[in-house]
mmCIF file of C-alpha atoms and ligand atoms in Angstrom:
data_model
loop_
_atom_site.group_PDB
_atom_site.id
_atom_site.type_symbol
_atom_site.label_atom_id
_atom_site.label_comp_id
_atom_site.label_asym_id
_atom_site.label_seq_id
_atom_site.Cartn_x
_atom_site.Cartn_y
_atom_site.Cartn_z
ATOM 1 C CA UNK A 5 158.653 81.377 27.330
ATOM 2 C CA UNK A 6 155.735 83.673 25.834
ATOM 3 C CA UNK A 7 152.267 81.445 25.020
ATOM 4 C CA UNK A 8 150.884 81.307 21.926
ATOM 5 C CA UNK A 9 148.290 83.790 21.540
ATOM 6 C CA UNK A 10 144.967 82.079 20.769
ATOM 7 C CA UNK A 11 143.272 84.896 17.399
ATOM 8 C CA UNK A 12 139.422 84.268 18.259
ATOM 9 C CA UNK A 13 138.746 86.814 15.507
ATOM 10 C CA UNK A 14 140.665 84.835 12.808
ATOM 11 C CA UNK A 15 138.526 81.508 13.891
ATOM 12 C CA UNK A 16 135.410 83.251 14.318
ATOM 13 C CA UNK A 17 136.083 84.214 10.184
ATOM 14 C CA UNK A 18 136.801 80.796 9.412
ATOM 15 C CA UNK A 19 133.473 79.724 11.418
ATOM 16 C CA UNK A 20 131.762 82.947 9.664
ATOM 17 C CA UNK A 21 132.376 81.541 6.238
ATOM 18 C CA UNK A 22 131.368 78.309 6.556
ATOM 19 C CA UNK A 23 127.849 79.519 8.087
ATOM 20 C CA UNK A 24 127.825 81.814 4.942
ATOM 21 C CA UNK A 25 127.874 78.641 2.514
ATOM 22 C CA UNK A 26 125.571 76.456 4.429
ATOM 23 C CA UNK A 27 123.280 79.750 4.763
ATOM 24 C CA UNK A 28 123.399 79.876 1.045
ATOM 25 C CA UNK A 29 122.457 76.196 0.869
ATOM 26 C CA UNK A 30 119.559 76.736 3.328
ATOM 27 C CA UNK A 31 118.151 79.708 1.426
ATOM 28 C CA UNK A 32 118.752 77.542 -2.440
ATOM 29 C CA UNK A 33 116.775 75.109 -0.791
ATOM 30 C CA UNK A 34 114.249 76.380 1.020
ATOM 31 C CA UNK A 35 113.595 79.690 0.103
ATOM 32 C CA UNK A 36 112.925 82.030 2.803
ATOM 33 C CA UNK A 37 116.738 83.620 4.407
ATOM 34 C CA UNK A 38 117.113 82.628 8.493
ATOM 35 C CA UNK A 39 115.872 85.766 10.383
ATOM 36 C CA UNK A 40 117.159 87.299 14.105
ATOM 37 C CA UNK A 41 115.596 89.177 16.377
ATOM 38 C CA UNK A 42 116.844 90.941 18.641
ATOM 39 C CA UNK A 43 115.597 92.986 21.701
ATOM 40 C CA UNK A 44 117.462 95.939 23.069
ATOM 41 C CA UNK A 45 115.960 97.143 26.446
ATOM 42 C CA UNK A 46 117.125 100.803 27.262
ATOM 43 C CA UNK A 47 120.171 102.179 26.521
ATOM 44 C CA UNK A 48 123.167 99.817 28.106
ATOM 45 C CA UNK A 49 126.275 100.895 25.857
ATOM 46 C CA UNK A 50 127.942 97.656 26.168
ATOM 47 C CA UNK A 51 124.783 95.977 24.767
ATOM 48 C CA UNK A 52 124.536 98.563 22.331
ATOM 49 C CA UNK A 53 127.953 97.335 20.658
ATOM 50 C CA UNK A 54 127.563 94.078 20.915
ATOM 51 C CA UNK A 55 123.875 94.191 19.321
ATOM 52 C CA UNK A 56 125.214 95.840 16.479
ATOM 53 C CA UNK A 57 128.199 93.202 16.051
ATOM 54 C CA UNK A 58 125.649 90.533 15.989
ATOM 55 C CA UNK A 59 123.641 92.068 13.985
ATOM 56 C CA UNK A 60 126.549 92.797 11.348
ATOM 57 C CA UNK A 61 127.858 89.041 11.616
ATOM 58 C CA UNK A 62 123.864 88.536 10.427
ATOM 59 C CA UNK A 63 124.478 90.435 7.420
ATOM 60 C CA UNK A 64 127.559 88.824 6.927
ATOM 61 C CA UNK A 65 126.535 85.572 6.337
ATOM 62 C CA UNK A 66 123.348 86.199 5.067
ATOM 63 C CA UNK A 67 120.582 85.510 7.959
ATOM 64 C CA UNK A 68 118.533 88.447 7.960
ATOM 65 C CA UNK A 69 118.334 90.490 11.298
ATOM 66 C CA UNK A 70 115.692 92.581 13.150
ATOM 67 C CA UNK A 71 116.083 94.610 16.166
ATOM 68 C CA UNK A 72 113.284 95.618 18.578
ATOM 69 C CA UNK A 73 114.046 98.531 20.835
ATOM 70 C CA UNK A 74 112.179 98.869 24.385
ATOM 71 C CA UNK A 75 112.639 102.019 26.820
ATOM 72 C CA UNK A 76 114.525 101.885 29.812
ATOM 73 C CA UNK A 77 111.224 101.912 31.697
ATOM 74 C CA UNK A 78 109.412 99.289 29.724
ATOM 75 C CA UNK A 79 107.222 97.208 32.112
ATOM 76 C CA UNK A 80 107.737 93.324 31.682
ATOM 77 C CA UNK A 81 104.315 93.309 30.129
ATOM 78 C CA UNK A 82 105.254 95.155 27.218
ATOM 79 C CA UNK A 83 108.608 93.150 26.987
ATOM 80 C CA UNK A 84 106.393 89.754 27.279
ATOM 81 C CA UNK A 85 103.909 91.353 25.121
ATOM 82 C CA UNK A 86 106.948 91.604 22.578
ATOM 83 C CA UNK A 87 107.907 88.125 22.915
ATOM 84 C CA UNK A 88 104.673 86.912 22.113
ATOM 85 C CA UNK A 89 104.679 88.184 18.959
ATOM 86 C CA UNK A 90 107.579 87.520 17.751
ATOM 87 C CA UNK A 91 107.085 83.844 18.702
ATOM 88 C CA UNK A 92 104.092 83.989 16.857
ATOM 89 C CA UNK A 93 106.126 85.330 13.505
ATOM 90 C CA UNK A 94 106.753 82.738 11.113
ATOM 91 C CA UNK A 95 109.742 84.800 9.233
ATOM 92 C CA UNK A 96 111.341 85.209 12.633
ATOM 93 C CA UNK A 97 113.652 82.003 13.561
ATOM 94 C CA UNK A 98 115.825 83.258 16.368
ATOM 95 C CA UNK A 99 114.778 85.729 19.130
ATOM 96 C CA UNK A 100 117.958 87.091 21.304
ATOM 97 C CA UNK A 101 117.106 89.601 24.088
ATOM 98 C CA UNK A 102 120.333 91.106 24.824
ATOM 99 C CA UNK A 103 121.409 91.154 28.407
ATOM 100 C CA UNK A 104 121.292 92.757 31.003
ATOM 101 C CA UNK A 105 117.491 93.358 30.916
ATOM 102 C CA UNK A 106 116.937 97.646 33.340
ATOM 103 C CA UNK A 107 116.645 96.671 37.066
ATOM 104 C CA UNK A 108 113.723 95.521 38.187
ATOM 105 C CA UNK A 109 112.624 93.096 35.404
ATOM 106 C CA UNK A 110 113.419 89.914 36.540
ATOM 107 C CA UNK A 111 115.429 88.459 33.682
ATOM 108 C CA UNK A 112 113.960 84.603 34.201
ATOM 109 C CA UNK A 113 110.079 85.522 33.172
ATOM 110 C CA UNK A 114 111.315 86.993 30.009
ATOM 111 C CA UNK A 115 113.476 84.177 29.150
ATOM 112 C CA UNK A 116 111.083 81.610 29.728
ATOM 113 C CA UNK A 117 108.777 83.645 27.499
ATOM 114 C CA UNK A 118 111.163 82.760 24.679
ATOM 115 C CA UNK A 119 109.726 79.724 22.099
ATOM 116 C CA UNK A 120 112.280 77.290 22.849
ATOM 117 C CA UNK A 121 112.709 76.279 19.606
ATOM 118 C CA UNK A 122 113.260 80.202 18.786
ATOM 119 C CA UNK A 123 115.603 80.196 22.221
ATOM 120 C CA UNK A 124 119.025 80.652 19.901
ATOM 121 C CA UNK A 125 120.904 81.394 23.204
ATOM 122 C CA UNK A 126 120.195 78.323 24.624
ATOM 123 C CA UNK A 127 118.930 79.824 28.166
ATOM 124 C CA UNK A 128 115.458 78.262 27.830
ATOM 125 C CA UNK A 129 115.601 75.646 30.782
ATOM 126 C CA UNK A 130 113.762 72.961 27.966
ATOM 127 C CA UNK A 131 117.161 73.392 26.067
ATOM 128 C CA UNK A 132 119.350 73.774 29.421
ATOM 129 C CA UNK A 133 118.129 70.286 30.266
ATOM 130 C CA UNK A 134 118.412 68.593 26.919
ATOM 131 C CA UNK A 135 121.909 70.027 26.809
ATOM 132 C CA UNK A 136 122.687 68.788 30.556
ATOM 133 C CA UNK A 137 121.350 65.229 29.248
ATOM 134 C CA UNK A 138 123.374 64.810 26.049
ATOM 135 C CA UNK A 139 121.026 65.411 23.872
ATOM 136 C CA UNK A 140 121.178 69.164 23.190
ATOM 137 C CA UNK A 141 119.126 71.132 20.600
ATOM 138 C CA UNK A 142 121.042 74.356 20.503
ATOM 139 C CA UNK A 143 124.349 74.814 22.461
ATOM 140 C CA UNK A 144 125.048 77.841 24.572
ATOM 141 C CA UNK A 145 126.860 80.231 22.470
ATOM 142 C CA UNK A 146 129.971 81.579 24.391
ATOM 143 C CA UNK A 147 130.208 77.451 26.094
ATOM 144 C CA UNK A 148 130.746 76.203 22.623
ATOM 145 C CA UNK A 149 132.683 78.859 21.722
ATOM 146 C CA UNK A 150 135.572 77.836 23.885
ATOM 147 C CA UNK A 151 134.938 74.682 22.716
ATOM 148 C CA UNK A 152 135.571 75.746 18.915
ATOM 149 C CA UNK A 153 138.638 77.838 19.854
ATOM 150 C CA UNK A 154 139.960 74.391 21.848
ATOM 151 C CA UNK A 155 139.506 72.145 18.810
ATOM 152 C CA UNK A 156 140.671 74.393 16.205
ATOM 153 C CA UNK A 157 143.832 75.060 17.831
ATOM 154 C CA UNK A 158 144.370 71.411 18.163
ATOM 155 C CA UNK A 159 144.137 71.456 22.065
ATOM 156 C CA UNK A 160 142.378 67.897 23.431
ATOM 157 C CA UNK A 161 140.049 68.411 26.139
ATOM 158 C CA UNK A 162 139.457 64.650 26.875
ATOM 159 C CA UNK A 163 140.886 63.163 29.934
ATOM 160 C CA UNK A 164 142.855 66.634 31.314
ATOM 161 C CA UNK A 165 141.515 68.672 33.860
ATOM 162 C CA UNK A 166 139.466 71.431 33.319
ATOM 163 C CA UNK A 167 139.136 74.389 35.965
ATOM 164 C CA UNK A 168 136.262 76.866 35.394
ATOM 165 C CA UNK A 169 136.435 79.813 37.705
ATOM 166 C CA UNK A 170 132.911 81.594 37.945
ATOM 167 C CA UNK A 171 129.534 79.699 37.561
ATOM 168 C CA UNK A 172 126.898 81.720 36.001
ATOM 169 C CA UNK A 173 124.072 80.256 34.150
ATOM 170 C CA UNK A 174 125.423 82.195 31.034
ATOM 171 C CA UNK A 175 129.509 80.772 30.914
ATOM 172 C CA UNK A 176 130.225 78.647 34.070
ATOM 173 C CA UNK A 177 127.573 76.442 34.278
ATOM 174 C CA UNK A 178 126.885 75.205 30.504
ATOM 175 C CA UNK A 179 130.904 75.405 29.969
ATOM 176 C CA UNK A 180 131.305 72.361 32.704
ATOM 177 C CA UNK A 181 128.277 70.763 31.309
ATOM 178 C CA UNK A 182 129.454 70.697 27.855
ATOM 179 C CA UNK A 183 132.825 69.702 28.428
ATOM 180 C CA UNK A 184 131.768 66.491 30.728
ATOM 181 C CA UNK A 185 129.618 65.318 28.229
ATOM 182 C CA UNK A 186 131.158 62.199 26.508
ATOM 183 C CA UNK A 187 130.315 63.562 23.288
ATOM 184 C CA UNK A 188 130.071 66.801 21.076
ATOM 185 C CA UNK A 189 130.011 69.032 18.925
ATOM 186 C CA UNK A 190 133.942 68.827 18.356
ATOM 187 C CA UNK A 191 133.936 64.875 18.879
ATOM 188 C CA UNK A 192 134.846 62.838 21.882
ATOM 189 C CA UNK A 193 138.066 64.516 22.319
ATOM 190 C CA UNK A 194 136.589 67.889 22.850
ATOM 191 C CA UNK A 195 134.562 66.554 26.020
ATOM 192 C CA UNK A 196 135.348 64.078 28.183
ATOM 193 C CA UNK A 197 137.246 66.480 30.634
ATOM 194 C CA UNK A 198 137.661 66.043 34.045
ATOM 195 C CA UNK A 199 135.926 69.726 35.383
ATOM 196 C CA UNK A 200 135.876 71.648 38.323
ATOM 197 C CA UNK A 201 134.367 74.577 38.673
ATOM 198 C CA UNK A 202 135.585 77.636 41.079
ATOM 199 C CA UNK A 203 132.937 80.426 42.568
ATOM 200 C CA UNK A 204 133.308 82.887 45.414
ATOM 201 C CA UNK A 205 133.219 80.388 48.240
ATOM 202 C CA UNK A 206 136.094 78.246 47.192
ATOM 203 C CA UNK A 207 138.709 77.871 49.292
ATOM 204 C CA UNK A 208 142.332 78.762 48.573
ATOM 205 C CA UNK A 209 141.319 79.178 44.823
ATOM 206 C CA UNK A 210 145.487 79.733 43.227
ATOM 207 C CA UNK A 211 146.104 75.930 44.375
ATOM 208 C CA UNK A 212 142.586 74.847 42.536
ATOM 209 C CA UNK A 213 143.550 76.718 38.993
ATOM 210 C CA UNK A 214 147.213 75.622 39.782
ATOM 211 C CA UNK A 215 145.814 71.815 39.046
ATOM 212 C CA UNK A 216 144.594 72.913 35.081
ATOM 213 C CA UNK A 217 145.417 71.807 31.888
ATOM 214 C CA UNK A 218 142.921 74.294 30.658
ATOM 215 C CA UNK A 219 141.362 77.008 32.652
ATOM 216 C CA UNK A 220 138.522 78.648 31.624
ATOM 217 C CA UNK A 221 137.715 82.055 33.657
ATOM 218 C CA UNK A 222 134.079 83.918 33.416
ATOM 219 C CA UNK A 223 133.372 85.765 36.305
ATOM 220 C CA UNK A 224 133.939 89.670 35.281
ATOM 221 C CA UNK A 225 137.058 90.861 37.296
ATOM 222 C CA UNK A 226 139.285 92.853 35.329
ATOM 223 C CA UNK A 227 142.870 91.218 35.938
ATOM 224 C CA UNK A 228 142.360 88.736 37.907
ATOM 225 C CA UNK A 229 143.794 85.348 37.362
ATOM 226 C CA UNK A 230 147.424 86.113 37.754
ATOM 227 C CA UNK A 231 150.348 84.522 36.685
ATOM 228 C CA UNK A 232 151.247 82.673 40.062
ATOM 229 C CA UNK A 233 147.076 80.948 39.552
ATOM 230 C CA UNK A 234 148.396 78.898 36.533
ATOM 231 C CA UNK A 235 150.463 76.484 35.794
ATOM 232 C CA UNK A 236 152.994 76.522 32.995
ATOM 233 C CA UNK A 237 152.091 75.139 30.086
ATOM 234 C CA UNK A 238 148.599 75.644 30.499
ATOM 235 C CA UNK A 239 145.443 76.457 28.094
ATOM 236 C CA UNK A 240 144.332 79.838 29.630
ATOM 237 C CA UNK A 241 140.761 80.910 27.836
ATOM 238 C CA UNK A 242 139.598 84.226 29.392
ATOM 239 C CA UNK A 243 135.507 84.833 28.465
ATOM 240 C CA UNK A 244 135.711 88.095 30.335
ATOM 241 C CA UNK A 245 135.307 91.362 29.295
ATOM 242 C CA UNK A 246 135.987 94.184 31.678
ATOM 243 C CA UNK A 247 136.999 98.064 31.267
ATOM 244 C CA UNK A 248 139.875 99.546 33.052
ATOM 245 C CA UNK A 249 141.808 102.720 33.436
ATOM 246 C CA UNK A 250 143.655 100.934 30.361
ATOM 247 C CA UNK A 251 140.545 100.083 28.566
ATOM 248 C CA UNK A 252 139.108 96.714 27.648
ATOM 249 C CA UNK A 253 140.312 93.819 29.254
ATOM 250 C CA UNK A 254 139.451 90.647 30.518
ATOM 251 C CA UNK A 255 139.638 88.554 33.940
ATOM 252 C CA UNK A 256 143.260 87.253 33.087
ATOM 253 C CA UNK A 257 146.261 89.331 33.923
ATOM 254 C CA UNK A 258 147.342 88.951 30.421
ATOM 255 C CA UNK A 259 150.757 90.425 30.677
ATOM 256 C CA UNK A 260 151.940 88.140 33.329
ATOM 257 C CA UNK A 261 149.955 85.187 32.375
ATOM 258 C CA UNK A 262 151.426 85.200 28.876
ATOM 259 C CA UNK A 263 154.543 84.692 30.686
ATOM 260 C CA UNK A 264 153.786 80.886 31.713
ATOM 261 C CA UNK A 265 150.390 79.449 30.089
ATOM 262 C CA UNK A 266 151.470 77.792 27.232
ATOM 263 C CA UNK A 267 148.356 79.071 24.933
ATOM 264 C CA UNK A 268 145.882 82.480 26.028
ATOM 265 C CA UNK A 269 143.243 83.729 24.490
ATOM 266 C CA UNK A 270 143.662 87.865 24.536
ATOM 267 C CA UNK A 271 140.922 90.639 24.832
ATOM 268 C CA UNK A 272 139.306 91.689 22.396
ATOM 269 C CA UNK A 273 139.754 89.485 19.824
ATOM 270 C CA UNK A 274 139.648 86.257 22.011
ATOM 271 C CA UNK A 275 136.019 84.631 22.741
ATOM 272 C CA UNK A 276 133.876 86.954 21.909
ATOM 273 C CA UNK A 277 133.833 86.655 18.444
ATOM 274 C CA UNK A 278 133.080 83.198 18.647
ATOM 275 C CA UNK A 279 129.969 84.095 20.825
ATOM 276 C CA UNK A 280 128.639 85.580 18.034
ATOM 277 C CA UNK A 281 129.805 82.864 15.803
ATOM 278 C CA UNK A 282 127.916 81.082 17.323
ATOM 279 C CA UNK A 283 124.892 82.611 17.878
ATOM 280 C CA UNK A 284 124.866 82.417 13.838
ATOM 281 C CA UNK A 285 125.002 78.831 13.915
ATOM 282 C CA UNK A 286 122.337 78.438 16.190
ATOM 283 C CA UNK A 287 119.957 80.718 14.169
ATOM 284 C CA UNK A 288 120.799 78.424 10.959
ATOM 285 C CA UNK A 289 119.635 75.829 13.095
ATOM 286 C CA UNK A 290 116.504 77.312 14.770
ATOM 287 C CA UNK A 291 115.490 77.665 10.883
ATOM 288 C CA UNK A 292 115.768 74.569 9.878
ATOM 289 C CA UNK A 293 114.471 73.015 12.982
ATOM 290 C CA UNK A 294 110.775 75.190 11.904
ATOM 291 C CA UNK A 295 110.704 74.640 8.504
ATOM 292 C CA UNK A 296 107.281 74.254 7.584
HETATM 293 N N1 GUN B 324 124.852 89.354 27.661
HETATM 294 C C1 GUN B 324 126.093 88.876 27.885
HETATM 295 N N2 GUN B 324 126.293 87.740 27.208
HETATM 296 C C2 GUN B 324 125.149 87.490 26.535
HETATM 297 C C3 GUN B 324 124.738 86.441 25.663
HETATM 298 O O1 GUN B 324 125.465 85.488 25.350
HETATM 299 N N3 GUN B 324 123.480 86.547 25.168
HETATM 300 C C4 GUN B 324 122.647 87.556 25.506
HETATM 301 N N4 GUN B 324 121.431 87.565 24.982
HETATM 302 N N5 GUN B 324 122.992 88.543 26.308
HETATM 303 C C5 GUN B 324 124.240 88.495 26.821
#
């Protein structure tokens, strides 16, 4: 039997429109529109794309959007410089540098640089640990993400096993926090999972991914989680995002795994529209949260 194909695009609309009303609530209220920033460092084509989708979703919804370009060669000075000011900007609410930052910049100083309460992607470590402890201020964009494609496909996350393959500070690691929590965003039966999470070193991975209800795989291998990984019936959520001799793709062998997971989300049009979803939420909220 085929598995129901999971249309991140179609929920990421739905999301999109509600943003758009409470946007137009924020700005009836209190004036000023939500603003974005966004810093592009060099000229990374992937980032380039998904810079200008953000910045589109912006306009679609109504937060205003700003983007600040740096050379390839840009010294982490200038790039903290940069920060620093738009922390200091009062019409600016949200301040996304896009990643990957050119070699040699080390990606940490720049994110720490970030005014937490400006940190809409939730990388701050202030808003890591208030996340890890329940009590989160923002949450990770592509982490609650899944969890909005989970709950608004009517799949319950509490009690089943969750297996996360990959554990980067971005996906992995905020994915298993989130979904361990005992509450959320989505209520108590969008947490409350039983998670594991897979990296490099584990051994005899198929028999670990084999255990999941829902497996959630971020860890940027084109194709693959194959078919014989999974077992049937399964919620199958692929965050990656890869290009192949066949084009885009993602770390799930979609073709096969269609074949036995009982629900998969494809690529495009899986999570990553819900990343940006999200990332629209967030700047709603880093708005309100600096109201004067
Ligand atoms: N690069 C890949 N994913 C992301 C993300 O969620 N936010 C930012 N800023 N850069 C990224």
């Amino acid at each position: 039997m085929s598995a129901i194909i999971l249309d991140g695009k179609l929920i990421a609309a739905e999301i999109q429109n509600e943003i758009a009303e409470e946007v137009a609530e924020f700005i009836q209220n209190d004036g000023a529109a939500p603003c974005l920033a966004a810093v592009l460092v060099g000229e990374n084509p992937a980032s380039e794309v998904y810079v200008r989708n953000k910045q589109r979703a912006c306009g679609r919804v109504g937060i205003e959007s700003q983007l600040h370009r740096l050379a390839d060669d840009a010294s982490l000075d200038d790039l903290l410089t940069l920060i620093g000011k738009l922390n200091r900007d009062n019409n600016v609410h949200g301040i996304l540098v896009q990643l990957p930052l050119p070699r040699g910049i080390e990606e940490k100083r720049i994110l720490d640089a970030v005014h937490p309460l400006k940190d809409v992607d939730c990388f701050h470590p202030e808003n890591v640990g208030l996340m890890v402890q329940g009590r989160a201020r923002y949450l990770p964009c592509t982490p609650h993400g899944v969890q909005q494609i989970l709950h608004r496909s009517g799949i319950t996350v509490a009690g089943r096993r969750v297996v996360i393959v990959g554990r980067s500070d971005i996906v992995g690691k905020p994915m298993a926090n989130l979904l361990l929590q005992r509450d959320g965003a989505t209520g108590p039966d969008g947490v409350n999972a039983t998670v594991t999470v897979c990296h490099s070193r584990t051994a005899d991975l198929p028999s670990v991914t084999r255990q999941a209800d829902i497996l959630i795989v971020a860890i940027g291998r084109a194709k693959f989680i194959t078919a014989e990984m999974v077992k049937p019936g399964a919620a199958v959520i692929d965050v990656g995002m890869n290009r192949d001799a066949d084009g885009l793709c993602g770390d799930v062998d979609f073709a096969s795994v269609r074949e036995v997971a009982g629900c998969l989300t494809p690529v495009p049009r899986g999570v990553g529209p819900l990343t940006v979803a999200m990332l629209l939420r967030n700047t709603l909220a880093a708005a309100m949260a600096q109201l004067p």
